[in-house]
Tab-separated table of C-alpha atoms in Angstrom:
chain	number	residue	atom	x	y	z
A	1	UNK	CA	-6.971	21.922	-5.816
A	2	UNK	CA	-3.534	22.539	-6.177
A	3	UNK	CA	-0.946	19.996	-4.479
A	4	UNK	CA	2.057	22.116	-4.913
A	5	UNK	CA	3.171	22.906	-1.646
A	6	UNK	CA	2.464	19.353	-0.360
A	7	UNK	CA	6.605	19.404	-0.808
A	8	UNK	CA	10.066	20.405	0.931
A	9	UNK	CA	11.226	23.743	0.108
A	10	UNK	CA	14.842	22.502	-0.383
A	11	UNK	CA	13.531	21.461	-4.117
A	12	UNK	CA	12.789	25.294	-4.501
A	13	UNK	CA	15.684	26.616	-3.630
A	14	UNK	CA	17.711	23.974	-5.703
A	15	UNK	CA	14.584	24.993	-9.084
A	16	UNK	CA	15.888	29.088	-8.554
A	17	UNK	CA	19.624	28.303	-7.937
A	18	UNK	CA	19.737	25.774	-11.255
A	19	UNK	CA	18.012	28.471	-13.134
A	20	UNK	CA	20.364	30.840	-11.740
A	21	UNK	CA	23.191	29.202	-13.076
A	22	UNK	CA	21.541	27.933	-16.388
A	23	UNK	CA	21.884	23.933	-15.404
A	24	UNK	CA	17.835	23.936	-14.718
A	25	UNK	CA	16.915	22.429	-18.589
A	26	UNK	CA	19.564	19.880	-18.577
A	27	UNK	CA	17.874	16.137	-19.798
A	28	UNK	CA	17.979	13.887	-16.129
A	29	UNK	CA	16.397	10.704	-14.815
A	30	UNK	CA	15.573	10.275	-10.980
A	31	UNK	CA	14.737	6.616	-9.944
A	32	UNK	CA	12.631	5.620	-7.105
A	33	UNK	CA	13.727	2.511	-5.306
A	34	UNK	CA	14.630	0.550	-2.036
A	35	UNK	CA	18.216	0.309	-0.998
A	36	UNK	CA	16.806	-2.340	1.024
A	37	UNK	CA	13.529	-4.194	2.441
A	38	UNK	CA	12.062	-3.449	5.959
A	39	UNK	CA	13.768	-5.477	8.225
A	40	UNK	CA	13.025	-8.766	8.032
A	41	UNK	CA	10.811	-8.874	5.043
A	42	UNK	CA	11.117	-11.110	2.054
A	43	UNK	CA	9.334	-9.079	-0.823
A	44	UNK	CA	7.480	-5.788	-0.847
A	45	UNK	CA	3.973	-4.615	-3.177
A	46	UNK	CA	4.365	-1.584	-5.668
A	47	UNK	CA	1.868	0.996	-4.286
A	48	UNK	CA	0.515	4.767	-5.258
A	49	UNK	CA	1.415	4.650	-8.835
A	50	UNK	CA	-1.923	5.778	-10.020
A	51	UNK	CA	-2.326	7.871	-7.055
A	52	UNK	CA	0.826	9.661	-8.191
A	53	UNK	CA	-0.084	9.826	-11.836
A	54	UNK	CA	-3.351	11.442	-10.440
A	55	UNK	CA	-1.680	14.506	-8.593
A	56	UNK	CA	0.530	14.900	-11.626
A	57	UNK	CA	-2.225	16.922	-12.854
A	58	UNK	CA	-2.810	18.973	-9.898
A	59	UNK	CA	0.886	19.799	-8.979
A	60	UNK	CA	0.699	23.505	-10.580
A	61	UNK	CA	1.164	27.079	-8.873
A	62	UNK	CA	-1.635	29.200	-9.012
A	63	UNK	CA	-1.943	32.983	-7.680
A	64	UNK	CA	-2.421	31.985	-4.086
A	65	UNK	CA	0.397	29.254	-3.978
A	66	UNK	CA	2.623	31.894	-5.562
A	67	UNK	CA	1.350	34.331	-3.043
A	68	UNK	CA	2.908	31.717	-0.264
A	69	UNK	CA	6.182	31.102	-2.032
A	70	UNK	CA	6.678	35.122	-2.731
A	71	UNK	CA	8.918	35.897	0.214
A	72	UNK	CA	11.514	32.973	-0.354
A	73	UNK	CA	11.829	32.604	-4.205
A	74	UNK	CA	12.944	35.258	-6.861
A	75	UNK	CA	11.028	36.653	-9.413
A	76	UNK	CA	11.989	34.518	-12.423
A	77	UNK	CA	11.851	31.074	-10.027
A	78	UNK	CA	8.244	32.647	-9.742
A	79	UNK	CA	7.757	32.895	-13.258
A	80	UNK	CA	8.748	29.730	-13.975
A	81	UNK	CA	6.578	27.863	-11.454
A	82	UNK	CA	3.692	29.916	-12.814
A	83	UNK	CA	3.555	28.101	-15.984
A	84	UNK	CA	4.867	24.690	-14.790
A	85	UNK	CA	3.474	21.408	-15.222
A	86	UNK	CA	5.134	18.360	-15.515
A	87	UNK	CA	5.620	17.689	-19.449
A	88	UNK	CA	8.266	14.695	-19.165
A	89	UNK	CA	8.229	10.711	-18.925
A	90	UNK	CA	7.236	8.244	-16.514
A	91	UNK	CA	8.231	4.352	-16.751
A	92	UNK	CA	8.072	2.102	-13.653
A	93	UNK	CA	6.539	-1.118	-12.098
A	94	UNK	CA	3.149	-1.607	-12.612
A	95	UNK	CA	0.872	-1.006	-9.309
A	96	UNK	CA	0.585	-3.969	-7.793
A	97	UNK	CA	4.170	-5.721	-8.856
A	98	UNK	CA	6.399	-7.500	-6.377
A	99	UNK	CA	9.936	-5.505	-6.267
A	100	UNK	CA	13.013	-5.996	-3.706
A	101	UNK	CA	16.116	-3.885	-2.764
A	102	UNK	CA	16.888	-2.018	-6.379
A	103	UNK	CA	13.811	-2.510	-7.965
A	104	UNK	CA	13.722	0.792	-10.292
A	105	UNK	CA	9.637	0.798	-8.804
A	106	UNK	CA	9.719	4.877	-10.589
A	107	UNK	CA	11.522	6.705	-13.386
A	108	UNK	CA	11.551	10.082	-14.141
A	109	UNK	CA	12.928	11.621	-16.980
A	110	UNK	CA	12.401	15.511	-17.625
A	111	UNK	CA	14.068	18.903	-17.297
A	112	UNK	CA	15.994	18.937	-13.947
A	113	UNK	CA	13.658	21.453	-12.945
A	114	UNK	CA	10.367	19.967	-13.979
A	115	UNK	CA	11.674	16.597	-12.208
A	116	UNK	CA	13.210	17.720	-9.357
A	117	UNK	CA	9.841	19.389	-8.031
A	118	UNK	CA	8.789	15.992	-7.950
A	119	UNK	CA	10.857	14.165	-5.063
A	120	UNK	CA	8.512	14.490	-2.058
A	121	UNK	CA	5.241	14.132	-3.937
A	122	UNK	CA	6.903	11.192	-5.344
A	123	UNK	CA	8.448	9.831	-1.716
A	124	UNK	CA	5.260	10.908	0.136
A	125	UNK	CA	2.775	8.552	-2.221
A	126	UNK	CA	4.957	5.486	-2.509
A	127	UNK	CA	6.300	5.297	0.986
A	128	UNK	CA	3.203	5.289	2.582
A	129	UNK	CA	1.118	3.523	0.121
A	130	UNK	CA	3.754	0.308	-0.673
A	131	UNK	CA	4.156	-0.093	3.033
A	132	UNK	CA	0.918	-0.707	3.592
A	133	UNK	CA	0.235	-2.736	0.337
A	134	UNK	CA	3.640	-4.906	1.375
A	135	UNK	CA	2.256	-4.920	4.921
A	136	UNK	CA	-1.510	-5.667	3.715
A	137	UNK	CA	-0.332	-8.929	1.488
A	138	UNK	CA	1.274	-10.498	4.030
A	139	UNK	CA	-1.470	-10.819	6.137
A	140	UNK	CA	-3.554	-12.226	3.007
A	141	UNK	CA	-1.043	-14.760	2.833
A	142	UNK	CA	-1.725	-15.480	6.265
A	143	UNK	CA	-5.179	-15.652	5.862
A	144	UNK	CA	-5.396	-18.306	3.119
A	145	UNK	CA	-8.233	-17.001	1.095
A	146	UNK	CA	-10.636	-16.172	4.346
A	147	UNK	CA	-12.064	-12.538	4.598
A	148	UNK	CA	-9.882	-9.458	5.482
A	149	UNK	CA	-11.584	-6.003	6.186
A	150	UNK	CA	-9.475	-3.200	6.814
A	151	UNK	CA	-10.992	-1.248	9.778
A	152	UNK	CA	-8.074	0.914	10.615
A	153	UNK	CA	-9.414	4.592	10.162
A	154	UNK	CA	-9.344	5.611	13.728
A	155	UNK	CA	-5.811	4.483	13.870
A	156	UNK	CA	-4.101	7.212	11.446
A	157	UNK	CA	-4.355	10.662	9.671
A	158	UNK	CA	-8.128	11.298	7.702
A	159	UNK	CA	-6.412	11.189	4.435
A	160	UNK	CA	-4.103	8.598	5.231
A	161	UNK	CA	-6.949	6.411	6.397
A	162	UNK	CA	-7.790	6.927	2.592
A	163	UNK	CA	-5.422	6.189	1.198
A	164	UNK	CA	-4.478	3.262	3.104
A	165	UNK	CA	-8.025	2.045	2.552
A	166	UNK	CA	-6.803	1.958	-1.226
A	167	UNK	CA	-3.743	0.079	-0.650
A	168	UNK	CA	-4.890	-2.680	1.913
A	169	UNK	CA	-7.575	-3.462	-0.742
A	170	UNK	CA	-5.064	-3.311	-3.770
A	171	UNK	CA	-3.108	-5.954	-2.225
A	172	UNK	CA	-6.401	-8.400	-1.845
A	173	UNK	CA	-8.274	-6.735	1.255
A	174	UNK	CA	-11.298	-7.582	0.543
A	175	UNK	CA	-13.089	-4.153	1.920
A	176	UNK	CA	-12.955	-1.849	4.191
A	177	UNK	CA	-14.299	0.446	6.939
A	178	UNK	CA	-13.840	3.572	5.330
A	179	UNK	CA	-16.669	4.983	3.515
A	180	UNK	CA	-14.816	7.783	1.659
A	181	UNK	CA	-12.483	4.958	-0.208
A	182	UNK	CA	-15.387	3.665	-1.222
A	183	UNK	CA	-16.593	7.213	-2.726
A	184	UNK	CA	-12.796	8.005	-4.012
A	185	UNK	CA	-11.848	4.771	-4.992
A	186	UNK	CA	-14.773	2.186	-4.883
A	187	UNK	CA	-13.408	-0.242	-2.014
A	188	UNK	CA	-16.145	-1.962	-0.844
A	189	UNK	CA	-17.162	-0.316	2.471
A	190	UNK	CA	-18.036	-3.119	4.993
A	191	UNK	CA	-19.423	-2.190	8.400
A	192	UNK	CA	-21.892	-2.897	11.086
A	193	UNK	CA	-22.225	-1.688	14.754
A	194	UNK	CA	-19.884	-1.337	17.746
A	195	UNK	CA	-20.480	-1.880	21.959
A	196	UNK	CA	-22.138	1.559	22.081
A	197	UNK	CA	-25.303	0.512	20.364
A	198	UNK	CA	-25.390	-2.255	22.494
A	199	UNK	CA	-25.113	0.079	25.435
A	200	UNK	CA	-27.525	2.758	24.033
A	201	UNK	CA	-30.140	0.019	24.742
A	202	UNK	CA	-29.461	-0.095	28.786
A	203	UNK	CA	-32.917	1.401	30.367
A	204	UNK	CA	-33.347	1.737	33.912
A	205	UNK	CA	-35.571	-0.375	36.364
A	206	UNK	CA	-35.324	-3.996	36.524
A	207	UNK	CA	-34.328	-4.737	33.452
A	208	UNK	CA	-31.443	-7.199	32.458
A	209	UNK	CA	-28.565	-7.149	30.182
A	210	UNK	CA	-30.076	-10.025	28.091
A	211	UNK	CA	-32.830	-7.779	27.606
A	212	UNK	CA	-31.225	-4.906	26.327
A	213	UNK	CA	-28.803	-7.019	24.509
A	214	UNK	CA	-31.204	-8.274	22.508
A	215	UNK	CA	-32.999	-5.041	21.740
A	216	UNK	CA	-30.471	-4.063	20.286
A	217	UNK	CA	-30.173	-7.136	18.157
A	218	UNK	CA	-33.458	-6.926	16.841
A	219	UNK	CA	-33.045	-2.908	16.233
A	220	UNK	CA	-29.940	-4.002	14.171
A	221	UNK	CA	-31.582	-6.956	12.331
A	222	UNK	CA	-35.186	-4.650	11.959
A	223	UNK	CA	-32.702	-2.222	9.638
A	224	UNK	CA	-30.158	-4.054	8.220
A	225	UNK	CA	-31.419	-7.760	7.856
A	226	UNK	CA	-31.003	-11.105	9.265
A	227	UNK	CA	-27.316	-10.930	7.030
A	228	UNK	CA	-25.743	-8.602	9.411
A	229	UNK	CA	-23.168	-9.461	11.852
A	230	UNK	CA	-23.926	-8.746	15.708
A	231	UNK	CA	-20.954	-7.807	17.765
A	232	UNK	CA	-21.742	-10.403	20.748
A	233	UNK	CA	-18.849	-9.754	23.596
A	234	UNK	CA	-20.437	-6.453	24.972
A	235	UNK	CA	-21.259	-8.541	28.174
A	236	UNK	CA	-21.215	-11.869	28.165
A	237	UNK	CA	-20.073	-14.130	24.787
A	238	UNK	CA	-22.294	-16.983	25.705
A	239	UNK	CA	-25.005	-15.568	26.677
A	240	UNK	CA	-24.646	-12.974	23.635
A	241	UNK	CA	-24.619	-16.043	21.059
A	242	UNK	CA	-27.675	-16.943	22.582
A	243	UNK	CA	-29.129	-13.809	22.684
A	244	UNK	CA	-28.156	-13.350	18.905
A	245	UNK	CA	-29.633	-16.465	17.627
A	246	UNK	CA	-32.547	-15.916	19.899
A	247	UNK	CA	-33.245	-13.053	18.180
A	248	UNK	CA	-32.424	-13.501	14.689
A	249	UNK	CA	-32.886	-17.356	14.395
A	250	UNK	CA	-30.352	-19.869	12.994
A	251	UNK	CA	-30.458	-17.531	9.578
A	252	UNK	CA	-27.959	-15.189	11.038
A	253	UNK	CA	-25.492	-13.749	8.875
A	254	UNK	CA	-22.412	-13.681	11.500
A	255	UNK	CA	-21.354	-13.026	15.143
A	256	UNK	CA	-18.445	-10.583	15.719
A	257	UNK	CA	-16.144	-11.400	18.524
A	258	UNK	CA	-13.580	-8.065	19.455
A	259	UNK	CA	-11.730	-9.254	22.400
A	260	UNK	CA	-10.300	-12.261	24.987
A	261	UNK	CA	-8.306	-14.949	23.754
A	262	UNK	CA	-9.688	-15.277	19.902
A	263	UNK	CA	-8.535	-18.585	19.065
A	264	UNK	CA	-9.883	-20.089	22.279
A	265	UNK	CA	-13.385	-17.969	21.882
A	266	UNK	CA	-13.984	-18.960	18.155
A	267	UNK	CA	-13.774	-22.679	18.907
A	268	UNK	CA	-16.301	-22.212	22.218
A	269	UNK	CA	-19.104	-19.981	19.571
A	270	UNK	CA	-18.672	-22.332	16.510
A	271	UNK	CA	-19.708	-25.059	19.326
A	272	UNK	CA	-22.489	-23.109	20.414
A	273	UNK	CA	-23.821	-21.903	17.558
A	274	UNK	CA	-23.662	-25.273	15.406
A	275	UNK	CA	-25.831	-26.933	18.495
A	276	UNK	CA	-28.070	-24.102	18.257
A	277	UNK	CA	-28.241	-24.465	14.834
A	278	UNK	CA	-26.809	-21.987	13.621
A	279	UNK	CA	-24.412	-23.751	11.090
A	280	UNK	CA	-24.043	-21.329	8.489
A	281	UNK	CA	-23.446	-18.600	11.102
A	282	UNK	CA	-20.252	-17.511	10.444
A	283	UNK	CA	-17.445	-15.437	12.628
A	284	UNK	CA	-15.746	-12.812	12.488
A	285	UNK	CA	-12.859	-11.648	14.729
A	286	UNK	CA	-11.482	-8.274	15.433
A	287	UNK	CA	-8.962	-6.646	18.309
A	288	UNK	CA	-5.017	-5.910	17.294
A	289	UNK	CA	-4.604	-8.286	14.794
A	290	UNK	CA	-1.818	-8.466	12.560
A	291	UNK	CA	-0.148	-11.205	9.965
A	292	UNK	CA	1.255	-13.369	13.221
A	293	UNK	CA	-2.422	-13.062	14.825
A	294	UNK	CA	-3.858	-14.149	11.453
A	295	UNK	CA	-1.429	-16.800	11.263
A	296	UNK	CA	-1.768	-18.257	14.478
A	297	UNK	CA	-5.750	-18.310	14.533
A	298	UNK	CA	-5.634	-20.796	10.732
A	299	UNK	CA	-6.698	-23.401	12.756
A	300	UNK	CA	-9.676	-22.136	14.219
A	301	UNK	CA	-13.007	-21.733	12.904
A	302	UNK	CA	-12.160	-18.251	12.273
A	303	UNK	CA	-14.071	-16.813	8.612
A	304	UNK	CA	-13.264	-13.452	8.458
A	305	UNK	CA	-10.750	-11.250	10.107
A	306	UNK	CA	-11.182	-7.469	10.998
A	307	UNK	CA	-7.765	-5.697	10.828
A	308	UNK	CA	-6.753	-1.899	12.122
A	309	UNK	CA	-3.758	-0.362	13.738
A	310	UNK	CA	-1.549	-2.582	12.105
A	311	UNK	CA	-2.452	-2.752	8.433
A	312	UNK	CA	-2.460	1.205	8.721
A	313	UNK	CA	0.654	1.267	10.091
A	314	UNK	CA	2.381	-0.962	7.487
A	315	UNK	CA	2.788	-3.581	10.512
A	316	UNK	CA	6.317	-2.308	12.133
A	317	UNK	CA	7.214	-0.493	8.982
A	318	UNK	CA	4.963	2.515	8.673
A	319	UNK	CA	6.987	3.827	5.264
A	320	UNK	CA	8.894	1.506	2.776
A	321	UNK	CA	12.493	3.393	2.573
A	322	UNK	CA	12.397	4.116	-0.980
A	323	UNK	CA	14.472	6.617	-2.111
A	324	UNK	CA	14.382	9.109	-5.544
A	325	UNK	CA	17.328	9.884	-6.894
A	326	UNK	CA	19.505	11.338	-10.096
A	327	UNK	CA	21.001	8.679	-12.182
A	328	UNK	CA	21.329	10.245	-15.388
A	329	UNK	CA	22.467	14.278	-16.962
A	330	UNK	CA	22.181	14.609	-20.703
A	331	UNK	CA	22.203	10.930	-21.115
A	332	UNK	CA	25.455	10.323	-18.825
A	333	UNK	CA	25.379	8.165	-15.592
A	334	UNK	CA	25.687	10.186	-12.563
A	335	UNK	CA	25.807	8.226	-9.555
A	336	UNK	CA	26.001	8.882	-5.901
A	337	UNK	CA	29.104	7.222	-3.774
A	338	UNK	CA	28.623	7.849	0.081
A	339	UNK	CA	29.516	5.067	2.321
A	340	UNK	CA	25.809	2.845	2.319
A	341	UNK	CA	23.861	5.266	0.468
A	342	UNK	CA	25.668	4.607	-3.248
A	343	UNK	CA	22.684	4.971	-5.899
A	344	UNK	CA	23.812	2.647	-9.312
A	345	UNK	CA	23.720	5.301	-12.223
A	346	UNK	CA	22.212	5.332	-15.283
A	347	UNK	CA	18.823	5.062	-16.661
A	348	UNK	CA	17.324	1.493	-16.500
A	349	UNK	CA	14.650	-1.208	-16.488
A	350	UNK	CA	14.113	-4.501	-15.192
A	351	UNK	CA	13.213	-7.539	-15.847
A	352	UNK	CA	12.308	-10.832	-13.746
A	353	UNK	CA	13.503	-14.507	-14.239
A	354	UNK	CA	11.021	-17.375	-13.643
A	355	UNK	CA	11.053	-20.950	-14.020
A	356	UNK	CA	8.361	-22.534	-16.791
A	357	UNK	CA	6.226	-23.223	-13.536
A	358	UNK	CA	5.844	-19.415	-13.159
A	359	UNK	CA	8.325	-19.486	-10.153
A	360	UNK	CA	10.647	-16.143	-9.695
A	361	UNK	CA	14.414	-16.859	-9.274
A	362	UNK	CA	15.755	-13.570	-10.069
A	363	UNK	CA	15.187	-9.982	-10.098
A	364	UNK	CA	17.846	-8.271	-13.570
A	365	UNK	CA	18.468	-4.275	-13.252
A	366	UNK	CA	19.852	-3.585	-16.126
A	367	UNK	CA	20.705	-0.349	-18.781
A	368	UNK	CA	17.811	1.181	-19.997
A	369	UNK	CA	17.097	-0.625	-23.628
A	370	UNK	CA	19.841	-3.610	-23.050
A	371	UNK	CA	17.542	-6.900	-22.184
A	372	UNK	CA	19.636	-9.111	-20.180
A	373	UNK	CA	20.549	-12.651	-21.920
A	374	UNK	CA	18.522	-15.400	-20.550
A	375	UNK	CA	19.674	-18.629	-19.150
A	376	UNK	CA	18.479	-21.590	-20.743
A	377	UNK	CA	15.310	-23.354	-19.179
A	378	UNK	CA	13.969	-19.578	-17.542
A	379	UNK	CA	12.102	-17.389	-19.139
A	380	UNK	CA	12.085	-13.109	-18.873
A	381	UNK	CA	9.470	-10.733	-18.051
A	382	UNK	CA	9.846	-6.863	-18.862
A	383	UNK	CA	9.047	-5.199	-15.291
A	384	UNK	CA	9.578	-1.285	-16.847
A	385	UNK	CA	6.486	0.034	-18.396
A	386	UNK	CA	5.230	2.838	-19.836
A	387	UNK	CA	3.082	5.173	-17.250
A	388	UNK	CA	3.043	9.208	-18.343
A	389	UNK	CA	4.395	10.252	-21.473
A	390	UNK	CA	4.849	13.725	-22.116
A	391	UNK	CA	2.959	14.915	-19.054
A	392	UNK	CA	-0.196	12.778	-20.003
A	393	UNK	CA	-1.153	8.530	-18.523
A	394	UNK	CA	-0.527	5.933	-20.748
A	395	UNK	CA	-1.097	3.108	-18.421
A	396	UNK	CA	-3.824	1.123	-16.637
A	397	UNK	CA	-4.134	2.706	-13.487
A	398	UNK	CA	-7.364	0.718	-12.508
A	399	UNK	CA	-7.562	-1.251	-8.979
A	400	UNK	CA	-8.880	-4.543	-10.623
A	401	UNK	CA	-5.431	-5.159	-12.578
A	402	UNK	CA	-3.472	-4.168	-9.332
A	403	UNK	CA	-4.819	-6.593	-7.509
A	404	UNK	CA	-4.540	-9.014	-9.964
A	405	UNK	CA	-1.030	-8.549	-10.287
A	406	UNK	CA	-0.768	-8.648	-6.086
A	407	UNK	CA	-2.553	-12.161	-6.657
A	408	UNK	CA	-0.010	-13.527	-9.680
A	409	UNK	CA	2.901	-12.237	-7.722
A	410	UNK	CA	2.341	-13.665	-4.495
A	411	UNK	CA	1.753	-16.974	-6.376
A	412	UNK	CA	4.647	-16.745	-8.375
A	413	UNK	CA	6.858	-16.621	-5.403
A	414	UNK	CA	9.498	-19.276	-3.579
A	415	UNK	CA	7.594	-20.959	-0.912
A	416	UNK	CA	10.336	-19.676	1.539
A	417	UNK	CA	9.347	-16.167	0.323
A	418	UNK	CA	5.659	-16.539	1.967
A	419	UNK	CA	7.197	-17.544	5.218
A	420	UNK	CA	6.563	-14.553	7.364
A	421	UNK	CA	9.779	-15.404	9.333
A	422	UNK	CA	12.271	-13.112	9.056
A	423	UNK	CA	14.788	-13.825	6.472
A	424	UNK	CA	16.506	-12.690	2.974
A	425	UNK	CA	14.500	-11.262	0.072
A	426	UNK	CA	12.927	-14.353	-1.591
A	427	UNK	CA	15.094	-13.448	-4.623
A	428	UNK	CA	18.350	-11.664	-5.744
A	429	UNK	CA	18.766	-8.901	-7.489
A	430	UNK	CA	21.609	-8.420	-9.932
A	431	UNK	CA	22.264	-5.265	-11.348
A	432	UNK	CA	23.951	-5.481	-14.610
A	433	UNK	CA	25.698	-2.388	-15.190
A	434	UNK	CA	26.446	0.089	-17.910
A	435	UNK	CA	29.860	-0.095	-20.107
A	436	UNK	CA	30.733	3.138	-18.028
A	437	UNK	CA	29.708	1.986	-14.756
A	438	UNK	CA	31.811	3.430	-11.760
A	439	UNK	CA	32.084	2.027	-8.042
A	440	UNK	CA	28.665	2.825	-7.462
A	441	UNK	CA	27.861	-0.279	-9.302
C-alpha cells in the first residue's frame, strides 16, 4: 500500500513549480534535527529510522493516488510522480543514539524533487517516534532495572498505539499491551485481565463479593496458570490479596494493584502477602504513571510498573520539534537566517567526545568528511552512518541493536544528565563550521 499522500500538498506544488522552472534535478541535502530539546529535558533517543527506511519503499504513486492528485497538479508533475521512487542517500544517527539540539539525527541527499517529497513522511516518523523513545527512557531510568510494560493503546490513534508500542520498547520497555506490535514488530505482548472480568462474575442471590472475586480468580488461573497476575483492587485490596492467594496458593505469579495511593498500597500487600506466604508474589502497579510516579515509588516494594497515557504521549512532549531542512544546492551551503529559526548550512556529520571511562562531554557538528581534531585524553566516535544508498538499506535496522544502543547511551551519560530535573542538555554541542560559513553558523 502506497504511503504517498500520507504528506502536505505544499511539497507538490513546490515538485511542479521546480520542474517548471528547471531547478527540480539540482544535487541538495535536507537535515533533520532539533533546534532545541523539549523543555526541560537533558538528552533525547533517535527514533523511526527503520520505520522510515521501511516506507521508503512504499512512497510511490500509483493509478489511484494519481487519480487523487489529478485536479491540483499538471500533467508533467503527474508524469513525474508516476515513475518516482526515492533513488538518493540516507546517512544519520543510528536508531537508538542519544542526540541534543543540532544533532544532524537525518540526511538526505537527492534530486530536489526526489527529496523534497520526503519532508512530512520524514517529520511525521521521527517526531512521534523519538518523543516517545526520549519520553520512554526516562522512565527506565527511573525505574532502575524493574519491569516497564507499555499499556497505553487506549490512550492514542490505532496506528500510533503501534508505533509507539515500537518505540517505548526500543528504548528498554520491556513489553507491551499491544498485540499488533507484537505481530509487526515482535514486542513482547504482556497482558492479563481488567475489573470487568472480575465483575462478569457478580451472580444474583446471596452471594458475596469474596465469592465472585474469587471465581474469577480461579477462572483466570484454570486458563492461564498459577503465573498470571490477578488485578486485586476491584473491591476491596485486602480482602482481594486474600482472596488471590486463597485461590491460587502462595505460588502466585503477581497481584496487580490499579489505583489509591500506590506507594502506600504496595508496602500494606508486600506485608500481607509475605505473612501469607506468598514471598515470591510479586507486584505490579498501574494508574497514570509517569517518570516522577516511577521515581517516587523506588522505595517501595514495587516490581513492575504498568505505564499508558503518558509514555504514549511522549510525557508533556507529544512530538520532539525536529525540523528537515535544505543545507546544501550543488554542493554549496544554503542556509536559512530568520530570527530563531537559522538552520547551519552545509552537509555534515557528527561525532561525540567521551572520556576513557566511556563518559560523553561533547556533542562535534562538523562539515561533512572533516573529523574534528581531538583533545588529548578524549576519545571520538563517528555518530553519521550509512542508512539507504541509492534508494536501497544499508544499515541494521533491527530492534535488538536499538536498544542496545538506548542501554550504552544512557550509561554513557553525566550523572546530572539522568536527573529528571529540569535543566541544560547533559552536553554541548559545538558546531564547527564550513570555510564558507555565513551568520547562520
Amino acid at each position: 500500500m502506497t504511503v504517498a499522500l500520507l504528506t502536505d500538498k505544499y511539497e507538490f506544488t513546490m515538485l511542479a513549480a521546480a520542474l517548471r522552472g528547471g531547478t527540480a534535478e539540482r544535487r541538495t541535502s535536507f537535515e533533520l534535527f532539533a533546534r532545541r530539546l523539549p523543555e526541560g529535558r537533558r538528552y533525547g533517543v533517535v527514533a523511526g529510522t527503520a520505520r522510515f527506511v521501511e516506507a521508503l519503499a512504499e512512497f510511490t504513486f500509483d493509478d489511484a493516488t494519481l487519480e487523487a492528485l489529478a485536479a491540483d497538479l499538471d500533467d508533467a508533475t503527474l508524469n513525474y510522480l508516476a515513475g518516482y521512487r526515492f533513488r538518493g542517500d540516507i546517512d544519520g544517527y543510528a536508531e537508538g543514539e542519544l542526540y541534543f539540539p543540532g544533532s544532524p539525527i537525518l540526511a538526505v541527499h537527492g534530486t530536489f524533487a526526489e527529496c523534497v517529497l520526503l519532508e512530512t513522511l520524514a517529520l511525521s516518523i521521527f517526531n512521534h517516534d523519538t518523543a516517545i523513545a526520549s519520553a520512554a527512557a526516562r522512565m527506565v531510568s527511573a525505574a532502575r532495572g524493574r519491569t516497564l510494560i507499555e499499556m497505553g493503546s487506549r490512550r492514542t490513534h490505532e496506528h500510533a498505539a503501534v508505533a509507539a508500542a515500537r518505540a517505548a520498547y526500543l528504548a528498554g520497555f520491556d513489553g507491551s499491551s499491544n498485540v499488533q506490535a507484537q505481530r509487526c514488530y515482535g514486542v513482547p505482548a504482556l497482558g492479563t485481565s481488567a475489573h470487568s472480568f472480575t465483575l462478569l462474575h457478580t451472580v444474583a442471590g446471596d452471594g458475596s463479593s469474596d465469592e465472585w472475586e474469587q471465581a474469577a480468580f480461579r477462572a483466570q488461573i484454570d486458563a492461564l496458570g498459577l503465573g498470571t497476575t490477578l488485578l486485586v483492587d476491584t473491591y476491596d485490596i485486602t480482602r482481594g490479596v486474600a482472596n488471590a492467594i486463597a485461590v491460587a496458593g502462595t505460588g502466585l505469579g503477581a497481584v496487580r494493584i490499579d489505583s489509591g495511593d500506590l506507594g502506600v498500597l504496595a508496602q500494606q500487600v508486600r506485608d500481607q502477602l509475605d505473612r501469607l506466604g506468598a514471598t515470591g508474589t510479586q507486584i505490579v502497579v498501574s494508574g497514570d504513571l509517569d517518570e516522577f510516579a516511577i521515581a517516587a515509588l523506588r522505595a517501595e516494594p514495587v516490581d513492575s510498573y504498568g505505564v499508558g497515557t503518558s509514555v504514549v504521549t511522549g510525557s508533556g512532549a507529544p512530538a520532539a520539534g525536529l525540523v528537515y531542512k535544505l543545507v546544501e544546492v550543488d554542493g554549496i551551503p544554503v542556509e536559512k537566517r530568520s530570527t530563531h529559526k537559522m538552520s547551519p548550512g552545509g552537509r555534515k556529520q557528527a561525532h561525540r567526545l567521551a572520556k576513557p571511562s566511556g563518559t560523553m562531554v561533547e556533542e562535534v557538528v562538523h562539515p561533512y568528511r572533516q573529523p574534528p581534531s581531538v583533545p588529548a585524553g578524549l576519545h571520538a566516535r563517528p555518530l553519521t552512518v550509512e542508512l539507504v544508498r541509492a534508494g536501497e538499506p544499508v544499515a541494521d535496522l533491527g530492534l535488538t541493536a536499538a536498544r542496545e544502543r538506548v542501554g550504552a547511551g544512557l550509561r554513557s551519560l553525566p550523572w546530572d544528565g539522568l536527573k529528571l530535573s529540569r535543566g541544560e542538555p547533559a552536553i554541548p554541542t559545538r558546531m564547527v563550521p564550513p570555510a564558507s560559513a555565513g551568520r547562520g553558523w
